[in-house]
């Protein structure tokens, strides 16, 4: 199977019970993992160290973007960070294997079967905007995940 390009990947968040908002101008998404801690179970009878896996560590996602001070979504996300809101939003990553956006009604997200989606809850933990000489405005949206990432796969 050939590799899939990431161009076309999109990030959305549920900005209200009836609106999924696309976060524009993103340039990457990292931190969708979360290594499970190792819990040692070794006893004096053991001949080697023994472990079991702990619960998933809900890592923070880092989303670099080209910041646009005129973009309403960038302003809204900056406000979520600046007000210290710790309310978990629902976030959806739409992979590049399709183009249909998710929809929401009465706080229930619907995923078209023509695209793969990864969904999680989290709050805006940080959103610095960088300014440099001979450059552009760059921001890095940091979302502290709360709970697992659930994947809804495209129907073949």
PDB file of C-alpha atoms in Angstrom:
ATOM      1  CA  UNK A   1       0.000   0.000   0.000  1.00  0.00           C
ATOM      2  CA  UNK A   2       1.455   3.392  -0.918  1.00  0.00           C
ATOM      3  CA  UNK A   3       2.055   6.010   1.727  1.00  0.00           C
ATOM      4  CA  UNK A   4      -0.703   8.562   2.292  1.00  0.00           C
ATOM      5  CA  UNK A   5       0.046  12.278   2.101  1.00  0.00           C
ATOM      6  CA  UNK A   6      -0.938  14.365   5.091  1.00  0.00           C
ATOM      7  CA  UNK A   7      -1.996  17.301   2.920  1.00  0.00           C
ATOM      8  CA  UNK A   8      -5.715  17.720   3.469  1.00  0.00           C
ATOM      9  CA  UNK A   9      -5.685  16.767   7.172  1.00  0.00           C
ATOM     10  CA  UNK A  10      -7.972  19.113   9.095  1.00  0.00           C
ATOM     11  CA  UNK A  11      -8.638  19.966  12.740  1.00  0.00           C
ATOM     12  CA  UNK A  12     -12.115  20.806  14.039  1.00  0.00           C
ATOM     13  CA  UNK A  13     -13.542  21.541  17.469  1.00  0.00           C
ATOM     14  CA  UNK A  14     -17.080  21.634  18.761  1.00  0.00           C
ATOM     15  CA  UNK A  15     -17.500  25.343  19.451  1.00  0.00           C
ATOM     16  CA  UNK A  16     -21.176  24.903  20.407  1.00  0.00           C
ATOM     17  CA  UNK A  17     -23.758  22.139  20.626  1.00  0.00           C
ATOM     18  CA  UNK A  18     -24.555  22.631  16.942  1.00  0.00           C
ATOM     19  CA  UNK A  19     -21.311  23.929  15.379  1.00  0.00           C
ATOM     20  CA  UNK A  20     -18.090  22.169  14.388  1.00  0.00           C
ATOM     21  CA  UNK A  21     -15.457  24.843  13.702  1.00  0.00           C
ATOM     22  CA  UNK A  22     -12.452  24.206  11.487  1.00  0.00           C
ATOM     23  CA  UNK A  23      -9.118  25.468  12.831  1.00  0.00           C
ATOM     24  CA  UNK A  24      -7.503  27.001   9.768  1.00  0.00           C
ATOM     25  CA  UNK A  25      -3.860  27.384   8.776  1.00  0.00           C
ATOM     26  CA  UNK A  26      -2.484  24.457  10.803  1.00  0.00           C
ATOM     27  CA  UNK A  27       0.920  23.155   9.724  1.00  0.00           C
ATOM     28  CA  UNK A  28       1.129  19.987  11.819  1.00  0.00           C
ATOM     29  CA  UNK A  29      -0.263  17.917  14.670  1.00  0.00           C
ATOM     30  CA  UNK A  30       1.963  16.079  17.128  1.00  0.00           C
ATOM     31  CA  UNK A  31       1.430  14.370  20.461  1.00  0.00           C
ATOM     32  CA  UNK A  32      -1.438  12.034  19.624  1.00  0.00           C
ATOM     33  CA  UNK A  33       0.263   9.244  21.522  1.00  0.00           C
ATOM     34  CA  UNK A  34       0.600   8.727  25.236  1.00  0.00           C
ATOM     35  CA  UNK A  35       3.014   6.146  26.560  1.00  0.00           C
ATOM     36  CA  UNK A  36       1.587   3.847  29.186  1.00  0.00           C
ATOM     37  CA  UNK A  37       3.630   3.852  32.392  1.00  0.00           C
ATOM     38  CA  UNK A  38       5.308   0.663  33.498  1.00  0.00           C
ATOM     39  CA  UNK A  39       4.178  -0.725  36.837  1.00  0.00           C
ATOM     40  CA  UNK A  40       6.771  -3.012  38.329  1.00  0.00           C
ATOM     41  CA  UNK A  41       5.420  -6.301  39.694  1.00  0.00           C
ATOM     42  CA  UNK A  42       8.757  -7.961  40.414  1.00  0.00           C
ATOM     43  CA  UNK A  43       8.877 -10.083  43.573  1.00  0.00           C
ATOM     44  CA  UNK A  44      11.725 -11.744  45.409  1.00  0.00           C
ATOM     45  CA  UNK A  45      10.772 -14.972  43.602  1.00  0.00           C
ATOM     46  CA  UNK A  46      11.264 -13.336  40.175  1.00  0.00           C
ATOM     47  CA  UNK A  47      14.310 -14.166  38.062  1.00  0.00           C
ATOM     48  CA  UNK A  48      13.967 -10.954  36.036  1.00  0.00           C
ATOM     49  CA  UNK A  49      12.088  -7.694  36.380  1.00  0.00           C
ATOM     50  CA  UNK A  50       8.366  -8.035  35.667  1.00  0.00           C
ATOM     51  CA  UNK A  51       5.911  -5.325  34.625  1.00  0.00           C
ATOM     52  CA  UNK A  52       2.343  -4.607  33.681  1.00  0.00           C
ATOM     53  CA  UNK A  53       1.128  -1.599  31.740  1.00  0.00           C
ATOM     54  CA  UNK A  54      -0.558   1.291  33.487  1.00  0.00           C
ATOM     55  CA  UNK A  55      -3.288   3.525  32.144  1.00  0.00           C
ATOM     56  CA  UNK A  56      -2.795   5.632  29.032  1.00  0.00           C
ATOM     57  CA  UNK A  57      -1.001   8.904  29.739  1.00  0.00           C
ATOM     58  CA  UNK A  58      -3.129  11.633  28.144  1.00  0.00           C
ATOM     59  CA  UNK A  59      -0.437  13.657  26.435  1.00  0.00           C
ATOM     60  CA  UNK A  60      -0.762  17.234  25.230  1.00  0.00           C
ATOM     61  CA  UNK A  61      -1.153  17.773  21.496  1.00  0.00           C
ATOM     62  CA  UNK A  62       0.952  20.435  19.840  1.00  0.00           C
ATOM     63  CA  UNK A  63      -0.506  22.107  16.762  1.00  0.00           C
ATOM     64  CA  UNK A  64       1.701  24.672  15.032  1.00  0.00           C
ATOM     65  CA  UNK A  65      -0.154  27.103  12.800  1.00  0.00           C
ATOM     66  CA  UNK A  66       0.186  30.294  10.816  1.00  0.00           C
ATOM     67  CA  UNK A  67      -1.536  32.724  13.177  1.00  0.00           C
ATOM     68  CA  UNK A  68      -4.006  35.132  11.587  1.00  0.00           C
ATOM     69  CA  UNK A  69      -5.221  37.853  13.978  1.00  0.00           C
ATOM     70  CA  UNK A  70      -8.191  38.447  11.661  1.00  0.00           C
ATOM     71  CA  UNK A  71      -9.350  34.795  11.817  1.00  0.00           C
ATOM     72  CA  UNK A  72     -12.298  34.421  14.199  1.00  0.00           C
ATOM     73  CA  UNK A  73     -11.322  30.847  15.088  1.00  0.00           C
ATOM     74  CA  UNK A  74      -7.795  31.934  16.087  1.00  0.00           C
ATOM     75  CA  UNK A  75      -9.250  34.736  18.213  1.00  0.00           C
ATOM     76  CA  UNK A  76     -11.700  32.333  19.861  1.00  0.00           C
ATOM     77  CA  UNK A  77      -8.970  29.791  20.674  1.00  0.00           C
ATOM     78  CA  UNK A  78      -6.717  32.537  22.025  1.00  0.00           C
ATOM     79  CA  UNK A  79      -9.611  33.684  24.240  1.00  0.00           C
ATOM     80  CA  UNK A  80     -10.113  30.121  25.548  1.00  0.00           C
ATOM     81  CA  UNK A  81      -6.473  30.106  26.629  1.00  0.00           C
ATOM     82  CA  UNK A  82      -6.367  33.678  27.971  1.00  0.00           C
ATOM     83  CA  UNK A  83      -9.483  33.226  30.105  1.00  0.00           C
ATOM     84  CA  UNK A  84      -8.013  30.090  31.642  1.00  0.00           C
ATOM     85  CA  UNK A  85     -10.959  27.994  30.554  1.00  0.00           C
ATOM     86  CA  UNK A  86     -10.441  24.422  31.672  1.00  0.00           C
ATOM     87  CA  UNK A  87     -13.625  23.233  29.975  1.00  0.00           C
ATOM     88  CA  UNK A  88     -12.879  20.236  27.793  1.00  0.00           C
ATOM     89  CA  UNK A  89     -13.821  20.767  24.174  1.00  0.00           C
ATOM     90  CA  UNK A  90     -14.450  17.927  21.700  1.00  0.00           C
ATOM     91  CA  UNK A  91     -11.731  17.919  19.020  1.00  0.00           C
ATOM     92  CA  UNK A  92     -11.739  16.031  15.719  1.00  0.00           C
ATOM     93  CA  UNK A  93      -8.826  15.391  13.383  1.00  0.00           C
ATOM     94  CA  UNK A  94     -10.050  14.597   9.871  1.00  0.00           C
ATOM     95  CA  UNK A  95      -7.395  12.598   8.042  1.00  0.00           C
ATOM     96  CA  UNK A  96      -6.520  13.231   4.410  1.00  0.00           C
ATOM     97  CA  UNK A  97      -8.238  10.058   3.140  1.00  0.00           C
ATOM     98  CA  UNK A  98     -11.425  12.076   2.593  1.00  0.00           C
ATOM     99  CA  UNK A  99     -12.775  15.620   2.630  1.00  0.00           C
ATOM    100  CA  UNK A 100     -16.180  15.497   4.349  1.00  0.00           C
ATOM    101  CA  UNK A 101     -16.268  17.472   7.609  1.00  0.00           C
ATOM    102  CA  UNK A 102     -17.858  16.075  10.765  1.00  0.00           C
ATOM    103  CA  UNK A 103     -21.184  17.580  11.792  1.00  0.00           C
ATOM    104  CA  UNK A 104     -22.805  18.091  15.171  1.00  0.00           C
ATOM    105  CA  UNK A 105     -26.402  18.373  16.403  1.00  0.00           C
ATOM    106  CA  UNK A 106     -27.456  18.488  20.052  1.00  0.00           C
ATOM    107  CA  UNK A 107     -23.800  17.894  21.056  1.00  0.00           C
ATOM    108  CA  UNK A 108     -23.667  14.596  19.128  1.00  0.00           C
ATOM    109  CA  UNK A 109     -20.937  14.426  16.485  1.00  0.00           C
ATOM    110  CA  UNK A 110     -21.647  12.574  13.242  1.00  0.00           C
ATOM    111  CA  UNK A 111     -18.774  11.216  11.167  1.00  0.00           C
ATOM    112  CA  UNK A 112     -19.261  10.654   7.433  1.00  0.00           C
ATOM    113  CA  UNK A 113     -18.062   7.173   6.442  1.00  0.00           C
ATOM    114  CA  UNK A 114     -15.953   8.629   3.613  1.00  0.00           C
ATOM    115  CA  UNK A 115     -13.120   9.774   5.870  1.00  0.00           C
ATOM    116  CA  UNK A 116     -11.109   8.622   8.898  1.00  0.00           C
ATOM    117  CA  UNK A 117     -11.487  10.730  12.050  1.00  0.00           C
ATOM    118  CA  UNK A 118      -9.643  10.811  15.379  1.00  0.00           C
ATOM    119  CA  UNK A 119     -11.653  12.345  18.224  1.00  0.00           C
ATOM    120  CA  UNK A 120     -10.662  13.406  21.727  1.00  0.00           C
ATOM    121  CA  UNK A 121     -11.544  15.797  24.538  1.00  0.00           C
ATOM    122  CA  UNK A 122      -9.191  18.451  25.827  1.00  0.00           C
ATOM    123  CA  UNK A 123      -8.712  22.065  26.815  1.00  0.00           C
ATOM    124  CA  UNK A 124      -6.489  24.805  25.388  1.00  0.00           C
ATOM    125  CA  UNK A 125      -3.481  24.667  27.700  1.00  0.00           C
ATOM    126  CA  UNK A 126      -1.318  27.199  25.857  1.00  0.00           C
ATOM    127  CA  UNK A 127      -1.361  29.295  22.704  1.00  0.00           C
ATOM    128  CA  UNK A 128       1.781  31.405  22.326  1.00  0.00           C
ATOM    129  CA  UNK A 129       2.079  33.574  19.222  1.00  0.00           C
ATOM    130  CA  UNK A 130       5.648  34.119  18.036  1.00  0.00           C
ATOM    131  CA  UNK A 131       6.882  37.273  16.316  1.00  0.00           C
ATOM    132  CA  UNK A 132      10.269  37.359  14.567  1.00  0.00           C
ATOM    133  CA  UNK A 133      12.173  39.516  12.127  1.00  0.00           C
ATOM    134  CA  UNK A 134      11.548  38.706   8.462  1.00  0.00           C
ATOM    135  CA  UNK A 135       8.973  36.057   9.293  1.00  0.00           C
ATOM    136  CA  UNK A 136       5.261  35.495   9.752  1.00  0.00           C
ATOM    137  CA  UNK A 137       3.084  35.203  12.837  1.00  0.00           C
ATOM    138  CA  UNK A 138       3.338  31.650  14.122  1.00  0.00           C
ATOM    139  CA  UNK A 139       1.344  30.132  16.930  1.00  0.00           C
ATOM    140  CA  UNK A 140       1.422  26.768  18.642  1.00  0.00           C
ATOM    141  CA  UNK A 141      -1.894  25.574  19.989  1.00  0.00           C
ATOM    142  CA  UNK A 142      -1.366  23.190  22.896  1.00  0.00           C
ATOM    143  CA  UNK A 143      -4.344  21.030  23.818  1.00  0.00           C
ATOM    144  CA  UNK A 144      -4.177  18.993  27.013  1.00  0.00           C
ATOM    145  CA  UNK A 145      -5.999  15.813  26.205  1.00  0.00           C
ATOM    146  CA  UNK A 146      -8.394  14.332  28.759  1.00  0.00           C
ATOM    147  CA  UNK A 147      -9.229  10.688  28.071  1.00  0.00           C
ATOM    148  CA  UNK A 148      -8.513   8.504  25.052  1.00  0.00           C
ATOM    149  CA  UNK A 149      -8.316   9.264  21.343  1.00  0.00           C
ATOM    150  CA  UNK A 150     -11.036   7.336  19.496  1.00  0.00           C
ATOM    151  CA  UNK A 151     -10.591   6.534  15.807  1.00  0.00           C
ATOM    152  CA  UNK A 152     -13.517   6.219  13.393  1.00  0.00           C
ATOM    153  CA  UNK A 153     -12.192   4.614  10.220  1.00  0.00           C
ATOM    154  CA  UNK A 154     -13.292   5.344   6.674  1.00  0.00           C
ATOM    155  CA  UNK A 155     -15.534   2.634   5.228  1.00  0.00           C
ATOM    156  CA  UNK A 156     -13.730   0.875   2.372  1.00  0.00           C
TER     157      UNK A 156
END
